[in-house]
Tab-separated table of C-alpha atoms in Angstrom:
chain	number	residue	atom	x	y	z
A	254	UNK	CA	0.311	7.241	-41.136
A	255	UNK	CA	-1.402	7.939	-38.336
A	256	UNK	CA	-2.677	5.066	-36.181
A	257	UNK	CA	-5.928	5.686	-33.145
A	258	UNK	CA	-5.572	2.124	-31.962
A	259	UNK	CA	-7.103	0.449	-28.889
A	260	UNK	CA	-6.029	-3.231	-28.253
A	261	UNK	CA	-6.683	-5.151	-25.260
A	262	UNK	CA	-4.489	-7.984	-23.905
A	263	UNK	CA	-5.465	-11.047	-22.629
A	264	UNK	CA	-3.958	-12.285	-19.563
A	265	UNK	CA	-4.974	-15.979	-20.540
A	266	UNK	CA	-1.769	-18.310	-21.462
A	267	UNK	CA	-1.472	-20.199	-24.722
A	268	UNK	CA	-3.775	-22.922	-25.257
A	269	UNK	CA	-2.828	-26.492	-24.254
A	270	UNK	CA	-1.496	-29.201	-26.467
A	271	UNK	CA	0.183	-28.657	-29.510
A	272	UNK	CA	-0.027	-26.037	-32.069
A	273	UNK	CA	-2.543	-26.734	-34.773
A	274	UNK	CA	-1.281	-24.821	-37.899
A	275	UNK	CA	-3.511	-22.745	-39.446
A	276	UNK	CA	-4.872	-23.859	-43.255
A	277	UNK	CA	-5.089	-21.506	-45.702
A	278	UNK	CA	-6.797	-23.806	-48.200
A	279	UNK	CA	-9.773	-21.590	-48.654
A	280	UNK	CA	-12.167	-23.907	-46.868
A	281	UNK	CA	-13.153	-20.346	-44.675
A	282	UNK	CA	-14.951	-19.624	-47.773
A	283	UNK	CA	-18.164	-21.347	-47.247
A	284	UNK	CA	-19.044	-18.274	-44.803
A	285	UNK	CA	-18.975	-16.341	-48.234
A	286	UNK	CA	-22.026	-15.983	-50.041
A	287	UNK	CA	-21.549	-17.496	-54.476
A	288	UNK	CA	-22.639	-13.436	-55.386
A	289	UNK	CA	-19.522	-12.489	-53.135
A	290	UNK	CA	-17.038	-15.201	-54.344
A	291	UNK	CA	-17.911	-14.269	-57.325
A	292	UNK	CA	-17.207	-10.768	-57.501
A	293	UNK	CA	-14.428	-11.349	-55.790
A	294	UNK	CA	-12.766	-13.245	-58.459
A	295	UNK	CA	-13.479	-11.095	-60.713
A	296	UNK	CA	-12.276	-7.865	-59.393
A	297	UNK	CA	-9.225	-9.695	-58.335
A	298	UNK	CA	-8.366	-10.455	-61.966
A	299	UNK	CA	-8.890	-7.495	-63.313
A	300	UNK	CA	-6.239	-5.526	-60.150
A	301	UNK	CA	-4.217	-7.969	-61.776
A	302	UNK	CA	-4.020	-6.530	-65.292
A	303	UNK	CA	-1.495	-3.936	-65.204
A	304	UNK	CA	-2.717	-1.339	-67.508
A	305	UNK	CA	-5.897	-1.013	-65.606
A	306	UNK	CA	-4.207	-0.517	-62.695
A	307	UNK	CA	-1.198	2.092	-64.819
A	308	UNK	CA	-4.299	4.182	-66.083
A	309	UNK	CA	-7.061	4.000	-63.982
A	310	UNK	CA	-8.076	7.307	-63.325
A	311	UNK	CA	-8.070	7.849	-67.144
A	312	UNK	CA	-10.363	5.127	-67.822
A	313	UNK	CA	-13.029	6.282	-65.102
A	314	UNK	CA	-13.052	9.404	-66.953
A	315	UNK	CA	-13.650	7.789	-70.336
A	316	UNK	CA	-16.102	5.490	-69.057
A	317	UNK	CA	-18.236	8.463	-67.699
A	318	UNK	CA	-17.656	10.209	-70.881
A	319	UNK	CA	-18.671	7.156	-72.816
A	320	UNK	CA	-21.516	5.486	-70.560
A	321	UNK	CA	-22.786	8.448	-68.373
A	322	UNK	CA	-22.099	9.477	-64.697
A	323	UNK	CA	-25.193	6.930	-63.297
A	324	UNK	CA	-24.032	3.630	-65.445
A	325	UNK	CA	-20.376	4.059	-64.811
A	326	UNK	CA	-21.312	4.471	-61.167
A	327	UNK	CA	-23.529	1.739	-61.447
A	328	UNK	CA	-20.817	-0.927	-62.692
A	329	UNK	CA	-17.820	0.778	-60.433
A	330	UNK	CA	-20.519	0.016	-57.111
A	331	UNK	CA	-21.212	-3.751	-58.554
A	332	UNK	CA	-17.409	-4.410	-59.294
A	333	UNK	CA	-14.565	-2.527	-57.239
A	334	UNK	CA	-16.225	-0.426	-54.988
A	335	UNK	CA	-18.349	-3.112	-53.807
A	336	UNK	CA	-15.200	-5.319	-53.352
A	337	UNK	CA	-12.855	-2.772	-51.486
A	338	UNK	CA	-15.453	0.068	-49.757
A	339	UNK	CA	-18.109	0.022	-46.685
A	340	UNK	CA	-20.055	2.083	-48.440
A	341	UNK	CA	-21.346	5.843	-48.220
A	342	UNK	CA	-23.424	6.174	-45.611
A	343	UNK	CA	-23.187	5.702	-41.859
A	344	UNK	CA	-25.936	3.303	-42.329
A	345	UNK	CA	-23.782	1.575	-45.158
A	346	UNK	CA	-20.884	1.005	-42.937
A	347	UNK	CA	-22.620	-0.476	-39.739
A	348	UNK	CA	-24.118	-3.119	-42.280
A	349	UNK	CA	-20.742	-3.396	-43.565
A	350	UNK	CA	-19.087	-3.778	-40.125
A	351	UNK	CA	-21.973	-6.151	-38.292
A	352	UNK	CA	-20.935	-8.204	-41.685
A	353	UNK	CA	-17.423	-8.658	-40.656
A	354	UNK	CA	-17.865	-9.053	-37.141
A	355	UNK	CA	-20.316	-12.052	-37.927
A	356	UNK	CA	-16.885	-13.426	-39.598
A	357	UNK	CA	-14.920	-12.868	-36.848
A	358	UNK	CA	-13.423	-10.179	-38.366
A	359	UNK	CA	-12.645	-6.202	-37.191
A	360	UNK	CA	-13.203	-3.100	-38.544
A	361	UNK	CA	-10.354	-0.369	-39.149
A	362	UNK	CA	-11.826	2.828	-40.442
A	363	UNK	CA	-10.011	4.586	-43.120
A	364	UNK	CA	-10.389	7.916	-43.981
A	365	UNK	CA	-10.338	8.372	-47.810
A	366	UNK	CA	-8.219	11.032	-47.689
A	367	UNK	CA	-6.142	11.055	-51.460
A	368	UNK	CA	-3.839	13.821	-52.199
A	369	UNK	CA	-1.010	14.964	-54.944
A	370	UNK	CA	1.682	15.963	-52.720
A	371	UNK	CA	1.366	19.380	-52.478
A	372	UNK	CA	-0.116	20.289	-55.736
A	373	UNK	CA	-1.395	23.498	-56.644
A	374	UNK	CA	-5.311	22.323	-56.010
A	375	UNK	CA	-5.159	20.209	-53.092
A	376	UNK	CA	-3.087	23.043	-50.588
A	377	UNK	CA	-4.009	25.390	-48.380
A	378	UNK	CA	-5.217	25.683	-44.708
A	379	UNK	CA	-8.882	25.145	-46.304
A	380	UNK	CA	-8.276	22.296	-47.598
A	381	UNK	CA	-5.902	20.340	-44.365
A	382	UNK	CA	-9.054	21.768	-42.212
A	383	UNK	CA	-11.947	19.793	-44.640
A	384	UNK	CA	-9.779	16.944	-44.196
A	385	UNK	CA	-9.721	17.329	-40.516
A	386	UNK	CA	-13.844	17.804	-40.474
A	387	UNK	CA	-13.712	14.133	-42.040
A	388	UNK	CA	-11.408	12.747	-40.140
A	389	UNK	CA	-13.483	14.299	-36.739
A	390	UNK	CA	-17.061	12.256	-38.472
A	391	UNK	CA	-14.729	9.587	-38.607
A	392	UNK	CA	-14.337	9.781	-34.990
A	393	UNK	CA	-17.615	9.552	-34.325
A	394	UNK	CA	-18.581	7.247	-36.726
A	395	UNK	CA	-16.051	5.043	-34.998
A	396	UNK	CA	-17.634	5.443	-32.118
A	397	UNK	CA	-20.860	4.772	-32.714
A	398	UNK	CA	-19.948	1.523	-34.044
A	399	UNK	CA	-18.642	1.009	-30.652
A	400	UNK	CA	-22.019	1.303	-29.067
A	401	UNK	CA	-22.758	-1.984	-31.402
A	402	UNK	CA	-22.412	-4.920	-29.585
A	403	UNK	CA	-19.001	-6.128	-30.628
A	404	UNK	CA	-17.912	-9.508	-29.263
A	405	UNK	CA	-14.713	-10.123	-31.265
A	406	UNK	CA	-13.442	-6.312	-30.152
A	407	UNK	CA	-12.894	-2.673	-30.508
A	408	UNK	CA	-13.118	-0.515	-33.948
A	409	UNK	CA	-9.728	1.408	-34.902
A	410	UNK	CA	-9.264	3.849	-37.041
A	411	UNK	CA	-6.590	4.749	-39.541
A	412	UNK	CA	-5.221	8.294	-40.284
A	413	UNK	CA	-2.887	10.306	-42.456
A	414	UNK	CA	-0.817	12.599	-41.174
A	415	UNK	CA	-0.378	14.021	-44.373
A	416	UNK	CA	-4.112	14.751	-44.835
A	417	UNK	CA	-3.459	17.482	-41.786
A	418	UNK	CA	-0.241	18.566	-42.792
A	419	UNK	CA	2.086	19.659	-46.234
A	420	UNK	CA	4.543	16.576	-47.119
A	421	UNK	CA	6.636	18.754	-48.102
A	422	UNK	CA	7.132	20.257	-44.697
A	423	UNK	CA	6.739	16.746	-43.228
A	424	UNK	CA	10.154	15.618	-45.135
A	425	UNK	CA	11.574	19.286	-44.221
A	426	UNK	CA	10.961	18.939	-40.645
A	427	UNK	CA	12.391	15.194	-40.958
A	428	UNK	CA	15.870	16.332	-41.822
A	429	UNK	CA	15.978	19.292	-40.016
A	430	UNK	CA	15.235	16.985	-36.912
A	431	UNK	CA	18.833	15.394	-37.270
A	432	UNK	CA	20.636	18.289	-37.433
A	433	UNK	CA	22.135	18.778	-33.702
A	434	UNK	CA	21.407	22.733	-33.440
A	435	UNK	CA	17.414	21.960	-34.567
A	436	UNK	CA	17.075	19.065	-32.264
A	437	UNK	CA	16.066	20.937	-29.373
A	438	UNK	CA	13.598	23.395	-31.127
A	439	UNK	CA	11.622	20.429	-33.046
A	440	UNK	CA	11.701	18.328	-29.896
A	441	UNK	CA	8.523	15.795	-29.423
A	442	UNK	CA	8.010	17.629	-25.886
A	443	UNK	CA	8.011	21.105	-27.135
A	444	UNK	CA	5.529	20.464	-30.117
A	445	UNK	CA	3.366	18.598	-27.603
A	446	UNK	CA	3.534	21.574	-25.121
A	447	UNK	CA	2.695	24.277	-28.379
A	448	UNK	CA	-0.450	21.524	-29.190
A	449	UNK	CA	-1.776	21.390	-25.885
A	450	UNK	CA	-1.345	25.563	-25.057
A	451	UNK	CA	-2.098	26.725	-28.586
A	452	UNK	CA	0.749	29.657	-28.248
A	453	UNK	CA	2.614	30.308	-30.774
A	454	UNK	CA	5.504	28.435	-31.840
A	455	UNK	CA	8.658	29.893	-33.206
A	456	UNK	CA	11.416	27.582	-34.895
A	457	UNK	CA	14.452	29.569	-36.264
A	458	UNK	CA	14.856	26.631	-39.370
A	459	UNK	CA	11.171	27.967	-40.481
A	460	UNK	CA	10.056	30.996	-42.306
A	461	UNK	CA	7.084	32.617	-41.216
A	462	UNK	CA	4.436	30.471	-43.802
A	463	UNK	CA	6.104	27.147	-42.752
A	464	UNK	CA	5.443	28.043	-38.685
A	465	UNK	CA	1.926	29.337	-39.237
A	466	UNK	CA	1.735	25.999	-41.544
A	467	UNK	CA	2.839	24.072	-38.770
A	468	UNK	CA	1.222	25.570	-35.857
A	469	UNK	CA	-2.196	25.205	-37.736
A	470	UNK	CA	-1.804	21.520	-38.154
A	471	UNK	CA	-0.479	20.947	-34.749
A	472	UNK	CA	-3.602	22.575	-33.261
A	473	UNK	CA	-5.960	20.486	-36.201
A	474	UNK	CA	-3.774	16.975	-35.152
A	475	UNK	CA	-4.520	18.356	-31.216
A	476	UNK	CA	-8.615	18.357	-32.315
A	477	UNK	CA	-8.321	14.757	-33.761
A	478	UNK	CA	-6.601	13.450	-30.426
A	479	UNK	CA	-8.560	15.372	-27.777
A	480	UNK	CA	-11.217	13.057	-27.993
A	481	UNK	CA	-8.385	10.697	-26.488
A	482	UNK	CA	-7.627	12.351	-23.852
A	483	UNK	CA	-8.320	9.951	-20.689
A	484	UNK	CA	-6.488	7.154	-22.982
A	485	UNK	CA	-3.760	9.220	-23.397
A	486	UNK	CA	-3.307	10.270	-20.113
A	487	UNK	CA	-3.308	6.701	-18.637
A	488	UNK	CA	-0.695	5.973	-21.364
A	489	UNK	CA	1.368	8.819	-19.638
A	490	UNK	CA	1.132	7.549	-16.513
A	491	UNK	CA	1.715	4.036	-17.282
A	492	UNK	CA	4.789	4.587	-19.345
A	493	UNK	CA	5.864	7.635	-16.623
A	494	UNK	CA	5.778	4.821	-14.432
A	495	UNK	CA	7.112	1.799	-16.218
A	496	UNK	CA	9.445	3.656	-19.407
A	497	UNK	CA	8.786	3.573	-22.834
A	498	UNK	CA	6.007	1.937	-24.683
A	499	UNK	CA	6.526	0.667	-27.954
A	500	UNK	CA	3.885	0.143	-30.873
A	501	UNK	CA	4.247	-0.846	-34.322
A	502	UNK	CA	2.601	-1.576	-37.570
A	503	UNK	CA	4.711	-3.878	-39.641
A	504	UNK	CA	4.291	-3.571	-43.245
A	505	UNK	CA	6.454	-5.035	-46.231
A	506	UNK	CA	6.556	-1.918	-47.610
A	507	UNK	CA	4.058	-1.027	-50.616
A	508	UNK	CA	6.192	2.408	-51.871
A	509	UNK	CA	9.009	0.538	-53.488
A	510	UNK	CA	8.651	1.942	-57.173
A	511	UNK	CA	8.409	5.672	-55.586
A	512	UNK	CA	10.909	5.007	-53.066
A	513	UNK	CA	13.576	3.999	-55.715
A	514	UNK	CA	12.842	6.968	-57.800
A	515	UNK	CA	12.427	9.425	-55.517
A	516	UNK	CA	16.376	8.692	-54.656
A	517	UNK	CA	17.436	7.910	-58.366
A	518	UNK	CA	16.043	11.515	-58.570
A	519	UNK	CA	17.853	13.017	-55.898
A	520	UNK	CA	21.412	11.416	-56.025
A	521	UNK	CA	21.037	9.393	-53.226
A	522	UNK	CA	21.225	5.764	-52.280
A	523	UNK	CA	18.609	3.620	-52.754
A	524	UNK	CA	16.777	2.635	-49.278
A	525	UNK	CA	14.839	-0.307	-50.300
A	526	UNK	CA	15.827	-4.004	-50.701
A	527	UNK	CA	17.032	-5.152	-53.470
A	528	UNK	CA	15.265	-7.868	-54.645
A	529	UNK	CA	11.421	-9.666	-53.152
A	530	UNK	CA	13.597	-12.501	-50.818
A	531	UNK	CA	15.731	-9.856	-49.095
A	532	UNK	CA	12.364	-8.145	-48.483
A	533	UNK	CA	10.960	-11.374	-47.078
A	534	UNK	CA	13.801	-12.002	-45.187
A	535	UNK	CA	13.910	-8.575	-43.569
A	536	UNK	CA	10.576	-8.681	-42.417
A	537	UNK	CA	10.753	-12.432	-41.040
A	538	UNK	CA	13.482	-10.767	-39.002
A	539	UNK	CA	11.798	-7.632	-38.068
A	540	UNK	CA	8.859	-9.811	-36.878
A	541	UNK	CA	10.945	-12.162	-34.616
A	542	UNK	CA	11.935	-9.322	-33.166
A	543	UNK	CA	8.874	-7.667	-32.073
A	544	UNK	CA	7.398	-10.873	-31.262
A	545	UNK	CA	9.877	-11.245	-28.572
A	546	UNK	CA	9.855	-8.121	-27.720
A	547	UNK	CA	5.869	-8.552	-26.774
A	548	UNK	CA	6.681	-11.850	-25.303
A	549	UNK	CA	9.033	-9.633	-22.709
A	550	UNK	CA	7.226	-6.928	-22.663
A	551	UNK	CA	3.397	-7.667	-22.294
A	552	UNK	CA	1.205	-4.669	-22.379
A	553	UNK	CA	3.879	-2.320	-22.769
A	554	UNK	CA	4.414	-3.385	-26.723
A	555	UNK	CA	2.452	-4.222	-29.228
A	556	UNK	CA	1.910	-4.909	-32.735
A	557	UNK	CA	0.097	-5.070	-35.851
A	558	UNK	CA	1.231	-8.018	-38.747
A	559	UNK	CA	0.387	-5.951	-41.448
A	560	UNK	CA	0.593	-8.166	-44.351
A	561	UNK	CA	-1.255	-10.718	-47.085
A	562	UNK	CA	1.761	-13.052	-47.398
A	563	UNK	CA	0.634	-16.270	-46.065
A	564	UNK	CA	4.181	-17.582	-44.566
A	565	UNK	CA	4.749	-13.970	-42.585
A	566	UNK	CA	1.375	-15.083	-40.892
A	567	UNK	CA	2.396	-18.719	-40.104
A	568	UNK	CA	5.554	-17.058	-38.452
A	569	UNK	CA	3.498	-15.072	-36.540
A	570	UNK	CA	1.099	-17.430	-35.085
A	571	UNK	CA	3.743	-20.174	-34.786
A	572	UNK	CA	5.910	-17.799	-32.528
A	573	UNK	CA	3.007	-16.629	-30.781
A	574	UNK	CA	2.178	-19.862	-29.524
A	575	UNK	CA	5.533	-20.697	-29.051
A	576	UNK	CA	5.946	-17.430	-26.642
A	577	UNK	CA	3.178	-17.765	-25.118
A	578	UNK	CA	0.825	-14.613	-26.399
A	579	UNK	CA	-2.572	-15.359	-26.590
A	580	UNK	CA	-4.371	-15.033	-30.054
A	581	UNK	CA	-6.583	-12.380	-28.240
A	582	UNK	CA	-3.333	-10.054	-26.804
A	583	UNK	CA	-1.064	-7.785	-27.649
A	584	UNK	CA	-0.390	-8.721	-31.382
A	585	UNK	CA	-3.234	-8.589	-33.939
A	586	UNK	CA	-3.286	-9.027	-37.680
A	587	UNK	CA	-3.917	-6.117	-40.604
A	588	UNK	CA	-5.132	-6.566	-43.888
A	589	UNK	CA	-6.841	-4.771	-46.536
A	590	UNK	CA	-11.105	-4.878	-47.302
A	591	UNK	CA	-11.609	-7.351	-49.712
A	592	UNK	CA	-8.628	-8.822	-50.273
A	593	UNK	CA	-6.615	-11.687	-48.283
A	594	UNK	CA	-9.837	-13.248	-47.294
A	595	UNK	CA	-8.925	-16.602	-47.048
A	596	UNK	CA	-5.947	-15.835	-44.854
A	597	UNK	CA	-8.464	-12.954	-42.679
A	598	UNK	CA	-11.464	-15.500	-42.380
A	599	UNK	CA	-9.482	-18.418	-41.003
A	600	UNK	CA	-7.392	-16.271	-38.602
A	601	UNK	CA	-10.583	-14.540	-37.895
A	602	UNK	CA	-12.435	-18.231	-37.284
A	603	UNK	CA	-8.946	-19.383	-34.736
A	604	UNK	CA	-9.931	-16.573	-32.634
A	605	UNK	CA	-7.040	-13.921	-33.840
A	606	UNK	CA	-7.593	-10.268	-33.671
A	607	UNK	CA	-7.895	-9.992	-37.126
A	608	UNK	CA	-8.879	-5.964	-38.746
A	609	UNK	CA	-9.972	-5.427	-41.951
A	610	UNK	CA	-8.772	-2.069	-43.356
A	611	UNK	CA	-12.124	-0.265	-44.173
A	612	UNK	CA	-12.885	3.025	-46.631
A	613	UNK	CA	-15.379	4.285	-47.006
A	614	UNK	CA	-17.148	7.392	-48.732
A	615	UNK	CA	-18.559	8.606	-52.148
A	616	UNK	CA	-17.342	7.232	-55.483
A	617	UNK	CA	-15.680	10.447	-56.172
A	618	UNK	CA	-14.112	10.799	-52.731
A	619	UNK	CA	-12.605	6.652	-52.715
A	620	UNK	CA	-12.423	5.908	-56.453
A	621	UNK	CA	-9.594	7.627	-57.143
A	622	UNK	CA	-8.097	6.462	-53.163
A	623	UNK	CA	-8.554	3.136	-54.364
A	624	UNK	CA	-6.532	3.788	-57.407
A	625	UNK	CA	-3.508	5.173	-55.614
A	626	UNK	CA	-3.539	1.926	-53.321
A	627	UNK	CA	-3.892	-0.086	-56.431
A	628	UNK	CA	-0.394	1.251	-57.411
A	629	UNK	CA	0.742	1.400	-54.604
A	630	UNK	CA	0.230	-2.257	-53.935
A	631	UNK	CA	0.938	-3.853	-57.639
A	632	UNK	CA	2.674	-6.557	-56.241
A	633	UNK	CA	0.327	-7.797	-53.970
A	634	UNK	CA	-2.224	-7.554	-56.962
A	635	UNK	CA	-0.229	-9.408	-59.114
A	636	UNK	CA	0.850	-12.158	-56.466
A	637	UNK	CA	-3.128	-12.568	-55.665
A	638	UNK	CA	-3.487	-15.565	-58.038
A	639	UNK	CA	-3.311	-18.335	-55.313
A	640	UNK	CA	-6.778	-16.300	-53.945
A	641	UNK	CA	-8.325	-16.475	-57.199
A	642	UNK	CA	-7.396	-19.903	-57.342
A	643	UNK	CA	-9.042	-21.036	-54.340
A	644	UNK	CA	-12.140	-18.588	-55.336
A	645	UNK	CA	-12.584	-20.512	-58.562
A	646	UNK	CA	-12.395	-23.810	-56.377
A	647	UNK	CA	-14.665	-22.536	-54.229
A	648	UNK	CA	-16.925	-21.808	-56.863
A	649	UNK	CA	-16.122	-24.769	-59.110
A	650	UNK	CA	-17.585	-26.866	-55.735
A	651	UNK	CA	-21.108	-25.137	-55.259
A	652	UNK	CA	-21.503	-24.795	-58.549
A	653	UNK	CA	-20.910	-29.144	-59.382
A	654	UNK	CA	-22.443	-29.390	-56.105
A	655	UNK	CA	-25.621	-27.758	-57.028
A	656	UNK	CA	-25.950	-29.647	-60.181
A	657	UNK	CA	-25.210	-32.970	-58.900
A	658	UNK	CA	-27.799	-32.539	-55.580
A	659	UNK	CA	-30.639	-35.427	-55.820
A	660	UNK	CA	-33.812	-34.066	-54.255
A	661	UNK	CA	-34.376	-36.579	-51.447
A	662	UNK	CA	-37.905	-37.193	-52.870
């Protein structure tokens, strides 16, 4: 995936005195209004039901059958799209966004981009160059949000590559890359020299559809950067200058069910690990090591905790302070729209860079997005109960509060 980030760093030291732990107790959600909360709960435990989440797609289609296209709509933009998407409209969005910043919280735009791998309706050079018109309103979408006053930071924006390109001759172009005599031909520099001169590229491991394949979606990825260009040329210089810069978005890894039979398919040895604890333990490691690597490092490495699991975040802001990177730096925190938000509001509240991944687009463009992510992330649906918990706590309070208030005459 394809990240457009722009992250500033602080050159302000860690904050005196000890480190006060953060509290994920839910108490962040009296900034939540009782319609929210509520919803929230409710889509929440419905993601959690596994056959909704198995068939999905099927029962949108039977609802539409069954109810009509403006009443299934109706309920889908009360329930999950409310819960997970900005909206529709640019108008939508900014309300969306001036929402979360008033939280603390950051926008990441995503573009809704959902796709069959290379099936027979969704290929073609039309279609890649439809996704890159969307992803180039995305651009300037993003950018007028950035004309919003925004004191808590800068919008991102989130990309697939695969949107501009065939998977298929992603994963071709991934193994040819190791082999020694294909090396040279595939090289970063030489794909970066045939997107910036738009001549014709010629690669001996390609037939003639997969080069004019790939030199179209170089020159559509080159349209989608361009608007970049003074950032990326002060990147250059910077890391002509000082060596390599290093960026990364850690994730726990939401592909595990595809991963495993994609190589139970193929022969070949599982990549994944093998049970949720060596996965925890892997990324714990993974994150100690960036951490310190930003701690060396400064502005030449940074990093994006990608995750909803509520100890990877202690780690995170427990090492921070203990290496000295300010909340506001280098290292900021990723987690999906409407989901996490008792972790997201209280980072959000401590003063961490905190984004909120953000869709956004028609019901017929994100519905069946949403879906895919759904199945994608079935663990992290399943292992939201603690979140409904403190939802129904949260509601459970207002709602005794409310009816044990004495009017003060």
């Amino acid at each position: 995936m394809l990240q457009t980030c722009r992250v500033f760093c602080s050159r302000a030291g860690p904050s005196p005195g000890s480190l006060q732990p953060l509290s994920f107790d839910g108490g962040a959600f009296h900034l939540k209004s009782t319609g929210e909360l509520t919803r929230a709960l409710l889509v929440l435990r419905l993601c959690a039901w596994p056959p909704l989440v198995t068939h999905g797609l099927a029962l949108q289609a039977w609802s539409q059958r069954l109810l009509g296209s403006r009443l299934s709509g109706a309920l889908l933009r009360a329930s999950i799209y409310g819960q997970f998407v900005a909206g529709e409209t640019p108008e939508e969005v900014r309300s969306c966004v001036l929402q979360l910043q008033n939280l603390g919280l950051r926008p990441l735009l995503a573009v809704p981009t959902e796709e069959e791998p290379d099936s027979a309706v969704k290929t073609g050079e039309a279609w890649y160059e439809g996704n890159l018109s969307a992803m180039l309103r995305c651009v300037d979408l993003s950018r007028g949000l950035l004309e919003t006053p925004d004191p808590t930071g800068n919008a991102l924006m989130q990309l697939k590559m695969t949107a501009l390109m065939s998977t298929r001759l992603c994963k071709q172009l991934t193994s040819w890359v190791r082999r020694p005599g294909d090396s040279l031909e595939l090289s970063p520099e030489r794909l970066a020299e045939a997107m910036d001169s738009g001549q014709d590229l010629r690669v001996s491991c390609l037939n003639t559809e997969q080069t004019r394949h790939l030199q179209a979606s170089l020159s559509r990825l080159h349209r989608v950067v361009q608007d970049t260009y003074e950032r990326l040329r002060r990147d250059a210089e910077a890391a002509d200058r000082a060596g390599l810069a290093f960026g990364v978005k850690l994730v726990r890894g939401a592909y595990l069910d595809k991963e495993r039979e994609t190589a139970r398919l193929q022969g070949t040895e599982d990549p994944t690990q093998p049970d949720y604890e060596a996965t925890s333990q892997s990324y714990s490691l993974c994150l100690e090591l960036m951490l310190t690597q930003v701690s060396h490092r400064g502005p030449m490495c940074h990093l994006m905790v990608a995750s909803h699991n509520e100890d990877s975040v202690h780690q995170a802001t427990k090492r921070m302070w203990e290496l000295g990177i300010p909340p506001d730096g280098p290292v900021c925190f990723g987690q999906l729209l409407g989901m996490c938000d008792h972790v997201s509001l209280a980072l959000g509240q401590a003063g961490y860079a905190v984004y909120k991944s953000i869709p956004y687009g028609s019901l017929e463009e994100v519905i069946p997005y949403l879906i895919r992510r759904a199945q994608e992330n079935r663990s992290v649906l399943r292992g939201a109960r603690r979140e409904q918990e403190l939802l129904s706590q949260e509601l459970r309070r207002r709602l005794l509060g409310r009816g044990l208030r004495v009017s003060p005459h």
